[in-house]
Coordinates of C-alpha atoms (C1' of nucleotides) in Angstrom, one line a residue:
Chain X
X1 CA 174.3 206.8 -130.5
X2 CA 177.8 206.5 -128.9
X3 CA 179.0 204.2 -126.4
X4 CA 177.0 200.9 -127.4
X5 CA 178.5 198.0 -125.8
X6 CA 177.6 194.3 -126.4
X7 CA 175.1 193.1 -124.5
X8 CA 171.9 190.8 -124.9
X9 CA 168.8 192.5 -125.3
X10 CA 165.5 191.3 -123.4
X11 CA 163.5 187.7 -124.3
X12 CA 161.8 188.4 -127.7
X13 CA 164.8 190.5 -128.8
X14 CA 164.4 190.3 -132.8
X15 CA 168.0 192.3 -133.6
X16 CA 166.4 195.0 -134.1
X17 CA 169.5 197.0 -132.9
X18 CA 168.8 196.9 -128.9
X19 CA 172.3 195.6 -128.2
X20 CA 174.0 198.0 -125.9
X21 CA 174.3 198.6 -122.4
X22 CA 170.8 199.2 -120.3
X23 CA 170.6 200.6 -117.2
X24 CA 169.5 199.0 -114.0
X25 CA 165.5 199.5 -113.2
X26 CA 164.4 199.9 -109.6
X27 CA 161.4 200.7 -107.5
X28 CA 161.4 202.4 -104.4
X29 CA 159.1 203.3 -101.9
X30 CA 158.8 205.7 -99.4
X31 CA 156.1 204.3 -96.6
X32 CA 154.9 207.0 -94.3
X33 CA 152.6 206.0 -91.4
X34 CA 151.7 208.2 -87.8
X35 CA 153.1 206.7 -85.2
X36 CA 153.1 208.2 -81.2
X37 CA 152.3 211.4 -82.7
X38 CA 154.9 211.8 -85.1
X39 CA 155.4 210.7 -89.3
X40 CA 157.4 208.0 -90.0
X41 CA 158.9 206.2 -92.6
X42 CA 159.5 202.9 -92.9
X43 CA 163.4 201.7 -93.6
X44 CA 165.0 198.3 -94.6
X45 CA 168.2 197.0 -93.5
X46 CA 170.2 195.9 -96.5
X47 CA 171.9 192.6 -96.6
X48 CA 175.4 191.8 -96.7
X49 CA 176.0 189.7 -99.1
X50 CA 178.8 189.3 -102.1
X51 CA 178.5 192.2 -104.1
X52 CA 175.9 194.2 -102.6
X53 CA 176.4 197.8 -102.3
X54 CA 175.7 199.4 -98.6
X55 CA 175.9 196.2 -96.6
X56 CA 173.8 196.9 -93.8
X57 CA 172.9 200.2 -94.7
X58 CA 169.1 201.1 -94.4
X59 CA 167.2 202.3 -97.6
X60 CA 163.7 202.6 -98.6
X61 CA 162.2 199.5 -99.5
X62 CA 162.1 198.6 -103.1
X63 CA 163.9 196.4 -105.6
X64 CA 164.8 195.8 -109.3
X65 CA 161.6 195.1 -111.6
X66 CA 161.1 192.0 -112.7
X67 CA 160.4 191.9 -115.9
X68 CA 158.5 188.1 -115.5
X69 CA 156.4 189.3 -112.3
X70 CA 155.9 192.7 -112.5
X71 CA 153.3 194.1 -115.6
X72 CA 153.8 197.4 -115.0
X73 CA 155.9 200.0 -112.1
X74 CA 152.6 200.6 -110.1
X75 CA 152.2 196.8 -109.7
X76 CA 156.2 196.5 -109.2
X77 CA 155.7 199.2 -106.3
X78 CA 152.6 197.6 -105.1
X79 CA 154.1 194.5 -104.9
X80 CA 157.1 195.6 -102.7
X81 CA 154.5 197.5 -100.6
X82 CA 152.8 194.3 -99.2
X83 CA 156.2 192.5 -99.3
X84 CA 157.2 194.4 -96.4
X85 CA 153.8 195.9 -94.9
X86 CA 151.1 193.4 -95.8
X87 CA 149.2 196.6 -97.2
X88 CA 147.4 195.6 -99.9
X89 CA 145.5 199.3 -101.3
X90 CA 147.3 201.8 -99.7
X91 CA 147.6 206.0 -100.9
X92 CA 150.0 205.3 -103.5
X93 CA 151.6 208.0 -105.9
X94 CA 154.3 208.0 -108.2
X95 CA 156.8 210.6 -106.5
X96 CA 159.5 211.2 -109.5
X97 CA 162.4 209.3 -110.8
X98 CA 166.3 209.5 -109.9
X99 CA 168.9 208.0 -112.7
X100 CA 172.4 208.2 -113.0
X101 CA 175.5 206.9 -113.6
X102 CA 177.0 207.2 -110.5
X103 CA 173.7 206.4 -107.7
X104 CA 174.3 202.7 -107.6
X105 CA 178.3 201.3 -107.7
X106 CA 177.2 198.5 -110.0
X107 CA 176.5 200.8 -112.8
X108 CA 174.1 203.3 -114.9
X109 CA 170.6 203.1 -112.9
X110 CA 167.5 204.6 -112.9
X111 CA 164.6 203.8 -110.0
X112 CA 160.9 205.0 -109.8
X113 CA 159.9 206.1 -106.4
X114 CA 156.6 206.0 -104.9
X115 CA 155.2 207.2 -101.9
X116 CA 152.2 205.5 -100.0
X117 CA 150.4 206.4 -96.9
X118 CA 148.9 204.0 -94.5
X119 CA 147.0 204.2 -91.2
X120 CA 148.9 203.1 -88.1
X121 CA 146.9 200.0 -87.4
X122 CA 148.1 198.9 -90.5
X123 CA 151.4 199.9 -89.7
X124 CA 152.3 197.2 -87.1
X125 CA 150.0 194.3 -88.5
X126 CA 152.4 192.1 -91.0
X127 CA 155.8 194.2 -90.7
X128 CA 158.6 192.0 -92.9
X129 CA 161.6 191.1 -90.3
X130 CA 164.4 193.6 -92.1
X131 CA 162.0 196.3 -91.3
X132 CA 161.5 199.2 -89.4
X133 CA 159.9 202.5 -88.5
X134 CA 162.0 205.5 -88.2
X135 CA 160.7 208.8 -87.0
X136 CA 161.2 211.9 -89.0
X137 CA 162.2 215.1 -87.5
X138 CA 163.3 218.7 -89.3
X139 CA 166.4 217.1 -90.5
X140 CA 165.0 213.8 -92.2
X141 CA 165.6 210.3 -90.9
X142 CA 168.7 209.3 -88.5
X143 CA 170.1 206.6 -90.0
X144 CA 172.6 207.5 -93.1
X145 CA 170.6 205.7 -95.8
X146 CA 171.6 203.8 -99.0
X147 CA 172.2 205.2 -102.3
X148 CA 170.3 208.4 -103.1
X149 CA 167.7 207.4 -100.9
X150 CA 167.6 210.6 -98.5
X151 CA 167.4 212.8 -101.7
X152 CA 164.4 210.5 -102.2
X153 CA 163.0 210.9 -99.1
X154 CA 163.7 214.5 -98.9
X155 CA 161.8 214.9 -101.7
X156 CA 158.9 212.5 -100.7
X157 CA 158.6 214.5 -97.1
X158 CA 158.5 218.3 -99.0
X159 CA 155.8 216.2 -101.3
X160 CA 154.1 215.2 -98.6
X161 CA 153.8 218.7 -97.1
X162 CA 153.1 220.5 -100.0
X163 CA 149.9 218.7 -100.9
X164 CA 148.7 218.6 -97.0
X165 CA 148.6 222.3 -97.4
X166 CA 145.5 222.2 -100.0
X167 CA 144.6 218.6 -99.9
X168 CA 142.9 215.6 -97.5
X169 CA 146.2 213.3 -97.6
X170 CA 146.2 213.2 -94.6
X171 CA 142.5 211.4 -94.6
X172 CA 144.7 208.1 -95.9
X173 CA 146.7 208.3 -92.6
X174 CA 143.7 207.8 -90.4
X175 CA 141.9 204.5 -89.4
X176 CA 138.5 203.3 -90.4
X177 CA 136.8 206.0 -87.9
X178 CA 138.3 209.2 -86.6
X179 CA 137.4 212.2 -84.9
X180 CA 137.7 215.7 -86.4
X181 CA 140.0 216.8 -83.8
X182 CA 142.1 213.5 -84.6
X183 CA 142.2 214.4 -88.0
X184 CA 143.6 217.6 -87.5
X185 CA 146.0 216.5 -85.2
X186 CA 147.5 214.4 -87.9
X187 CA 147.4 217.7 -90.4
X188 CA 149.4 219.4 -88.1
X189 CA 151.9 216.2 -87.1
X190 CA 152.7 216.5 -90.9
X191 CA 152.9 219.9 -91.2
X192 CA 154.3 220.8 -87.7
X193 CA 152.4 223.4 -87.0
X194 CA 148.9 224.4 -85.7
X195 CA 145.5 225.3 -87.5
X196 CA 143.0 226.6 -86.8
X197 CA 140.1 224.6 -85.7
X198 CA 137.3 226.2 -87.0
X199 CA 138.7 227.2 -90.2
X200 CA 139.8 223.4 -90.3
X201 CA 136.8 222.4 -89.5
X202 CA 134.9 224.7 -91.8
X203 CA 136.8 223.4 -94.2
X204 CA 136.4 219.2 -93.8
X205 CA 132.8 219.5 -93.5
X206 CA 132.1 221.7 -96.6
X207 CA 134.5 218.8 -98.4
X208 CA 132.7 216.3 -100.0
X209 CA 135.2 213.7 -98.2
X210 CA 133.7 212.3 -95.1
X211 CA 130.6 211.3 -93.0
X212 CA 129.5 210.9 -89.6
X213 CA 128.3 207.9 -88.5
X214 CA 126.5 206.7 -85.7
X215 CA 128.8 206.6 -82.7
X216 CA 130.8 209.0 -80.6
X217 CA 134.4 209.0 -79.7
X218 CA 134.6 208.5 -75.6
X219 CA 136.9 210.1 -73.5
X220 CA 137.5 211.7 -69.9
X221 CA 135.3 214.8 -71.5
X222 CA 133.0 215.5 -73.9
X223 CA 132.7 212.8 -76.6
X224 CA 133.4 213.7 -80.2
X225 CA 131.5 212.5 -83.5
X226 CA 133.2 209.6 -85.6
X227 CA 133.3 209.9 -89.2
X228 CA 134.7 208.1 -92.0
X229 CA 136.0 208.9 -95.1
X230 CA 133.4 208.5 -98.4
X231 CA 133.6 206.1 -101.4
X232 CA 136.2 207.8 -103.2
X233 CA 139.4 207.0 -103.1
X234 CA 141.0 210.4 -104.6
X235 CA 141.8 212.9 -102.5
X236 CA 140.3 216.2 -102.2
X237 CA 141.9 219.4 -103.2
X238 CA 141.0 223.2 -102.4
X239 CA 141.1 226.1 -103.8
X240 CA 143.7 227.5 -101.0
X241 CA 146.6 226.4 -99.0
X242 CA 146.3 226.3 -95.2
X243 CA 148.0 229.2 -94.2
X244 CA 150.2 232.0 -96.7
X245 CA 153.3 230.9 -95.9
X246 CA 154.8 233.7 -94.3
Chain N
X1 CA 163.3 186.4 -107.2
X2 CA 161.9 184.4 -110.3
X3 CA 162.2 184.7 -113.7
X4 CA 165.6 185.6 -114.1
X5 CA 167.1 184.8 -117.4
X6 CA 170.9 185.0 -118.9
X7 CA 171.3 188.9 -120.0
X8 CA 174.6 190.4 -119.6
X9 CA 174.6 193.0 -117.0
X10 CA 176.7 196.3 -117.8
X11 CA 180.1 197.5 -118.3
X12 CA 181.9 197.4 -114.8
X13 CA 179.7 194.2 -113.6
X14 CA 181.9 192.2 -111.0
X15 CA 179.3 189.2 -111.0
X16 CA 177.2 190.7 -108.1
X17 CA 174.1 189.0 -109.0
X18 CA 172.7 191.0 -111.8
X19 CA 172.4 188.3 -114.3
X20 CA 168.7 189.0 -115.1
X21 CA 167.0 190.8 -118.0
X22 CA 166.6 194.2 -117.9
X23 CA 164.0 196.8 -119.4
X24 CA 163.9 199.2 -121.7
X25 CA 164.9 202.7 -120.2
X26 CA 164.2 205.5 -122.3
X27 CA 163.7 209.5 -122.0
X28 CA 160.4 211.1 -123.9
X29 CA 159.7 214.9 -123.8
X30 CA 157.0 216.9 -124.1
X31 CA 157.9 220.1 -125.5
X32 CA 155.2 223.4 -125.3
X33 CA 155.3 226.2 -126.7
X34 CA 152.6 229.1 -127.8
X35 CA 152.1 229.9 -131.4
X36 CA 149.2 231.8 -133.2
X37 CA 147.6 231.8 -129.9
X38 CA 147.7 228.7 -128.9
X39 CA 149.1 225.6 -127.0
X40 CA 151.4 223.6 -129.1
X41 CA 153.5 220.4 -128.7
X42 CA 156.8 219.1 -130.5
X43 CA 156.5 215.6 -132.6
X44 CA 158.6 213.9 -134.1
X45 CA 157.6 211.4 -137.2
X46 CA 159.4 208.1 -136.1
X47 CA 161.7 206.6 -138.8
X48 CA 160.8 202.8 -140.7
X49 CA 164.2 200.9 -140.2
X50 CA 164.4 196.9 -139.7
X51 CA 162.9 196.5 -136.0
X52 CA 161.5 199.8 -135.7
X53 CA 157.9 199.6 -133.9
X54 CA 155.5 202.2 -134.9
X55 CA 157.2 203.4 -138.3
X56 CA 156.7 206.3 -139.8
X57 CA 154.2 207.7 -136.8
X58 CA 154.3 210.5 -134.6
X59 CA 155.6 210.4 -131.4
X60 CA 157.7 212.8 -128.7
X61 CA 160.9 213.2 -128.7
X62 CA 162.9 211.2 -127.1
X63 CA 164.5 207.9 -127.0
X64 CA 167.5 205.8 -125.1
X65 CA 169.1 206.4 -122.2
X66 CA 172.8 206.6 -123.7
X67 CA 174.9 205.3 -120.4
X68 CA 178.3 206.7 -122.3
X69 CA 177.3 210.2 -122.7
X70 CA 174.0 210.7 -120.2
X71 CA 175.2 211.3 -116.2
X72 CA 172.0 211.7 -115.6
X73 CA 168.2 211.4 -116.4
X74 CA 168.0 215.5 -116.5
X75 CA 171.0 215.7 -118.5
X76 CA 169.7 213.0 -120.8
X77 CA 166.3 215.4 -121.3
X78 CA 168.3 218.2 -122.0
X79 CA 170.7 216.8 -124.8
X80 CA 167.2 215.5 -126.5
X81 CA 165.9 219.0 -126.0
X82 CA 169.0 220.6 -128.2
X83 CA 169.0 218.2 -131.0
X84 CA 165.4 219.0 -131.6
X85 CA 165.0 222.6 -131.0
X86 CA 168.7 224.1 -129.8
X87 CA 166.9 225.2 -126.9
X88 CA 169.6 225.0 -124.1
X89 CA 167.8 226.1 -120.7
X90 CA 164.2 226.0 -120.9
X91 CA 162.0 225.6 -117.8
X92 CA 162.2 221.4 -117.7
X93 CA 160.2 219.5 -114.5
X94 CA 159.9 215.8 -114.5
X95 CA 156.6 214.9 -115.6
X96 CA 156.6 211.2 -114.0
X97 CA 157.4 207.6 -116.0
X98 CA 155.6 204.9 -117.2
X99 CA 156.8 201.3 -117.6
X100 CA 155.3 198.1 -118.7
X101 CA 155.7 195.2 -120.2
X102 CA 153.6 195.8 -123.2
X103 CA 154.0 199.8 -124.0
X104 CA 156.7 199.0 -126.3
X105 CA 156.7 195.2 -128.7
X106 CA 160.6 195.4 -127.9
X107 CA 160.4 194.2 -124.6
X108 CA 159.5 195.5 -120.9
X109 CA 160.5 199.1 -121.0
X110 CA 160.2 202.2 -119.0
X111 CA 160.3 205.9 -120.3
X112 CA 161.0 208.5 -118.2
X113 CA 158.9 211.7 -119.2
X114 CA 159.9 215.2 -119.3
X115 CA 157.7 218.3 -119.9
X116 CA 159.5 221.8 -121.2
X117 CA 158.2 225.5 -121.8
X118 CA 159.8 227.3 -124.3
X119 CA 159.0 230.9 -125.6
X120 CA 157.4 231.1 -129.1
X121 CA 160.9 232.8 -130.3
X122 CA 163.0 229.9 -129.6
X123 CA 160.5 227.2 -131.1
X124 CA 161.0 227.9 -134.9
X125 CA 164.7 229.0 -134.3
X126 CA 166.6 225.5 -134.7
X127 CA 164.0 222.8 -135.0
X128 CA 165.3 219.2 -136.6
X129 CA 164.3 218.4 -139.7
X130 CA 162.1 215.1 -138.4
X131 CA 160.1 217.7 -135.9
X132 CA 156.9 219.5 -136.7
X133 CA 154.5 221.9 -134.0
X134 CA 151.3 220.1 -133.4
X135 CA 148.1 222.6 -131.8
X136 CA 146.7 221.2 -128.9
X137 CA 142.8 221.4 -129.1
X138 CA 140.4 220.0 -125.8
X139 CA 141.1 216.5 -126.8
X140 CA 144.9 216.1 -127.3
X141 CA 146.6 216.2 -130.8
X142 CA 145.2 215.1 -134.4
X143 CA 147.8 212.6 -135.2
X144 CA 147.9 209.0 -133.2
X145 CA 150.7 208.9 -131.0
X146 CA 153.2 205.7 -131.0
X147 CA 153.4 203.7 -127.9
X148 CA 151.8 205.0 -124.5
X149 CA 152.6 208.7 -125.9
X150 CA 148.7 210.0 -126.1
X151 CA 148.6 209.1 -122.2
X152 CA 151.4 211.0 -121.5
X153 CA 150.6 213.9 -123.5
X154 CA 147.7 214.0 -121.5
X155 CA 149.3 213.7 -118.5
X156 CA 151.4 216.4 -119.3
X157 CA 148.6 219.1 -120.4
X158 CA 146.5 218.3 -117.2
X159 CA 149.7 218.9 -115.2
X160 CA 150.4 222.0 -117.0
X161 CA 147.0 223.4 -116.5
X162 CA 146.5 222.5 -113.3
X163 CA 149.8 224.2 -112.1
X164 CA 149.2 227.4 -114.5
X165 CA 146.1 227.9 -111.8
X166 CA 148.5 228.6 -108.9
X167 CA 152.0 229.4 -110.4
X168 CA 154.0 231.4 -112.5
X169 CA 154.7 228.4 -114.9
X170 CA 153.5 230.7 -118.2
X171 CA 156.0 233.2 -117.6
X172 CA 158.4 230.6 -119.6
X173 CA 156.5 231.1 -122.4
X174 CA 156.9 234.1 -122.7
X175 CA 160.2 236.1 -124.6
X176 CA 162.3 238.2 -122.9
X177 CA 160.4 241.4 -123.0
X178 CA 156.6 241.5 -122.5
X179 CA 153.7 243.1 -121.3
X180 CA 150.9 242.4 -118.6
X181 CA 147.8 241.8 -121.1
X182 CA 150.5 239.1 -123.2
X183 CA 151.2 237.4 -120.1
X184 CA 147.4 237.5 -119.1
X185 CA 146.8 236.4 -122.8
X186 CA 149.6 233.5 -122.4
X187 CA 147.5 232.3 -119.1
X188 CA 144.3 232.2 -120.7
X189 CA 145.3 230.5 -123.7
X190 CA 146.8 227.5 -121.7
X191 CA 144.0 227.6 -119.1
X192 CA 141.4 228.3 -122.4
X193 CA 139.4 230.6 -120.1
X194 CA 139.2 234.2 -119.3
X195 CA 140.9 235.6 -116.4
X196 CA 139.9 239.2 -114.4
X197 CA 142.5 241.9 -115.4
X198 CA 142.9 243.9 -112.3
X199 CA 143.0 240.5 -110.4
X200 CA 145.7 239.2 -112.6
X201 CA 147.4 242.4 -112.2
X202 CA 147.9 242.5 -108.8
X203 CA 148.6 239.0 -108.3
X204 CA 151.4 239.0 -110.9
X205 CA 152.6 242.3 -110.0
X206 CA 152.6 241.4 -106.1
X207 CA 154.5 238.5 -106.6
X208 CA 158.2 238.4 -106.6
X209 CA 158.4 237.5 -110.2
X210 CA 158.4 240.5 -112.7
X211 CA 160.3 243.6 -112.8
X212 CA 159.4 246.8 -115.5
X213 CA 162.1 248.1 -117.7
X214 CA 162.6 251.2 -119.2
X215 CA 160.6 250.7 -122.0
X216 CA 157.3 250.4 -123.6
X217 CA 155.1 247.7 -126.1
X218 CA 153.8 250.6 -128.8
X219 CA 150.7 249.8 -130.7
X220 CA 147.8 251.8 -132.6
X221 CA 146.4 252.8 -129.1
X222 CA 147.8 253.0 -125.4
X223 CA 151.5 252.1 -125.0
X224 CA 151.6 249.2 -122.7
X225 CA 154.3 248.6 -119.6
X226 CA 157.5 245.9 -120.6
X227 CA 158.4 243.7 -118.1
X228 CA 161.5 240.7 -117.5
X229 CA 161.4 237.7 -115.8
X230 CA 163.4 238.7 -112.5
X231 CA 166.4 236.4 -112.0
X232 CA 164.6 233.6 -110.0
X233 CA 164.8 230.5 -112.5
X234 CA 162.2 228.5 -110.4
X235 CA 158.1 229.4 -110.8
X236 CA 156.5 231.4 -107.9
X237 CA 153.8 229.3 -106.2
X238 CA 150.3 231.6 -105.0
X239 CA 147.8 230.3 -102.1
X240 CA 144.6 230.8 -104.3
X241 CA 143.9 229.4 -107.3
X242 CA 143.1 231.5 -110.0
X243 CA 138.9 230.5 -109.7
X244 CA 137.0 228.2 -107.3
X245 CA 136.2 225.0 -110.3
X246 CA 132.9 225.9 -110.4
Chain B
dT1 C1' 131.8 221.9 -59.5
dG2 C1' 135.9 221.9 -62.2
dA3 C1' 139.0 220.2 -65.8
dA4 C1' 139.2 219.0 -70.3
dT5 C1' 138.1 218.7 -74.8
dA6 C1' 134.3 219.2 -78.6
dG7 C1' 132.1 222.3 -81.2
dT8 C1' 129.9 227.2 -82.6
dG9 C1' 129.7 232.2 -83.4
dT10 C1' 131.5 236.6 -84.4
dC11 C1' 134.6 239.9 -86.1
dT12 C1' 138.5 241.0 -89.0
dT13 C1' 141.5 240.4 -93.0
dT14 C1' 142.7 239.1 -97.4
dC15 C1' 142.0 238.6 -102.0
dA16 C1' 139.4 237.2 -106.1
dG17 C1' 135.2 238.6 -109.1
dA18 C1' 132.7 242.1 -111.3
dC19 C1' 132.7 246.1 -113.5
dA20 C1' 132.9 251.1 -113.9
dG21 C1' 135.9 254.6 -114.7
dT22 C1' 140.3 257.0 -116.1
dA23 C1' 144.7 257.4 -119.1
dT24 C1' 147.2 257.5 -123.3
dT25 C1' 148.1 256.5 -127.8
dG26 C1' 147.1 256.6 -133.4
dG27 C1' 144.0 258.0 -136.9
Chain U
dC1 C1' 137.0 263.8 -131.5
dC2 C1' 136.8 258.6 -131.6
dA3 C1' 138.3 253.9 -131.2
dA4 C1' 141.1 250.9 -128.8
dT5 C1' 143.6 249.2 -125.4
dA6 C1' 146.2 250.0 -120.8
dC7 C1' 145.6 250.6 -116.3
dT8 C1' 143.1 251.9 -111.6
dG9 C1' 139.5 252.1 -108.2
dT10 C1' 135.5 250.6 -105.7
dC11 C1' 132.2 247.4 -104.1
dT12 C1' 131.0 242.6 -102.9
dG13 C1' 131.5 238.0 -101.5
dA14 C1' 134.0 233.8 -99.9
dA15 C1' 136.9 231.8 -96.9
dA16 C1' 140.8 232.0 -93.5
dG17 C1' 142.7 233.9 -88.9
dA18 C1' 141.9 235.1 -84.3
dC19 C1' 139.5 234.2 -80.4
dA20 C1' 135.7 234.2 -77.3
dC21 C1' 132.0 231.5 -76.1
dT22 C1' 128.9 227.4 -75.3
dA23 C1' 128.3 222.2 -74.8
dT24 C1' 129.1 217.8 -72.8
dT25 C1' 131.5 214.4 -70.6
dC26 C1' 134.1 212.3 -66.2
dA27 C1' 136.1 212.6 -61.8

DNA sequence: TGAATAGTGTCTTTCAGACAGTATTGG
DNA sequence: CCAATACTGTCTGAAAGACACTATTCA
């Protein structure tokens, strides 16, 4: 291998030929939550200290691993997660990883991005002070973020979509109880566009993902049933997407 | 953040802070290709240096992120791709990573996994001397894999099959010329199930994928149609999968 | 009673599954 | 002609799209 460069190994290092250059390890997440009828994501302001790259900028939350804390990247992103939310078991899947020499000024880096969903009650509860909501629109977020971070959440926003089309994500975006017609409301928030109600419906009920209970939704009309999502944790997928996509 | 101990950060460090140990960051591939119909995976047999963990077993390829020669995680796949099969531009997705602080004795490391198709012609072609085809059966491979490899194996075969359901992804197996009942044949063998002809047919053929040429596949009874991948480098996605999971 | 939203039913379309039937080669 | 495989057509069923219709509340 070319390029090796002196430096120090991990604790436990043996010299077992580990000594060149490593690249730095991140973890970020992108947070997405419904809020006043539209998907957000939730953005950190950077600080501005000595030798931080993007002072002030806003990125995803996340952070390097640490290596004493941190047994693996799912508790590295989990950790971060109730740093800034207070979110202890969100949604949370691995979205991909972004590495290069060039992504972060102070050198060769690699991060692992997540992405998490969580219900808008939790959204507000235990928000960290350098946090905030952002809405998305077509376009992405407004702010000019950090790093490669919009790549990042460009990608974590077509994930998003993509697996709303044949799957209950959106499920992990509601609160303990929800109506059917709240649900799809929050299918087409994220996928900006309208279903079909009784397909929709059709559809929920024949999944093995939710059950009514014993109480109504009131309103200035007729009341709806409340359900809540079953036991398991995984989401659902079917056999066919929402709609052929033109 | 605690835990930090004295580790050199890397070339170009100005002192920003970054004095703290640093994983492992590595790149593993898993290589498929189809031979004597059926699904096969690249190993490689590890070498037994001073320091080595795991001598002498089989593992994927792969190895350290070189920060002189690798701009990039993809890049990095690719050169480890050509030095074990010359294959320059196969179909290559990120698969996902995995990082711990025990999936390697060395230290806290994280891998970041690749998965490849390549057509059966290309697989013999160039292959390093330390590389050998392994068939896939329902549980995985015969040999036992070094470090967290088995897991991601896995990992990558369920993600293979599950997008061979609803995509084009096979088509990548396949060499430049082919016919309908050798793609049909590649599908089944990765999906290890039968599949309706005329369906097949008129999904494949109604997609924007394939084109005839002006020739045919002779054989001891009906000459069959050759087709060619159409330009398009990226798999075709359908609505349906290919059968309701029982 | 009317506005508003919840929920159902009915018809059509699309496409996979099953499978029969036709087409085209070599022996 | 026969065997073998390529390819097409026809019927059925499942589920989505469109949309009309009924149900239940509050004001």
């Amino acid at each position: 291998m070319a390029g090796r460069q002196g430096q120090g190994g991990g604790a436990g290092e043996k010299g077992g030929g580990l000594d060149f250059p490593r690249p730095l390890t991140t973890v970020d997440i992108v947070i997405f939550t419904i809020r006043q009828e539209a998907l957000h994501v939730l953005l950190v302001r950077r600080g501005h200290a000595e030798g931080e790259p993007f002072p002030d900028a806003f990125a995803l939350p996340g952070g390097f691993v640490d290596v004493a804390r941190d047994a693996d990247l799912a508790a590295c992103a989990r950790r971060k997660l109730v740093e800034k939310t207070g979110v202890v078991s969100p949604y949370l899947e691995q979205l991909g990883s972004w590495g290069s020499a060039t992504r972060d000024p102070r050198g060769w880096s690699a991060t692992h991005a997540y992405f998490a969903l969580i219900p808008a009650s939790a959204a507000e509860a235990a928000l960290a002070a350098d946090a905030r909501w952002f809405a998305l629109d077509a376009t992405g977020v407004k702010p000019k973020l950090a790093f490669d971070h919009a790549e990042i959440l460009q990608a974590a926003v077509q994930r998003l979509r993509s697996k709303v089309e044949y799957t209950s994500l959106p499920a992990f975006l509601m609160p303990e109880e929800f109506t059917l017609p709240e649900l799809q409301r929050t299918y087409e928030i994220v996928l900006d566009r309208a279903l079909e109600k009784s397909a929709f419906r059709t559809r929920m009920l024949s999944a093995d993902l939710i059950e009514p209970i014993a109480k109504m939704r009131k309103g200035p009309n007729r009341p709806a049933q409340l359900y809540r999502l079953k036991a398991a944790a995984a989401p659902v997928y079917f056999a066919r997407t929402f709609n052929a996509p033109e």
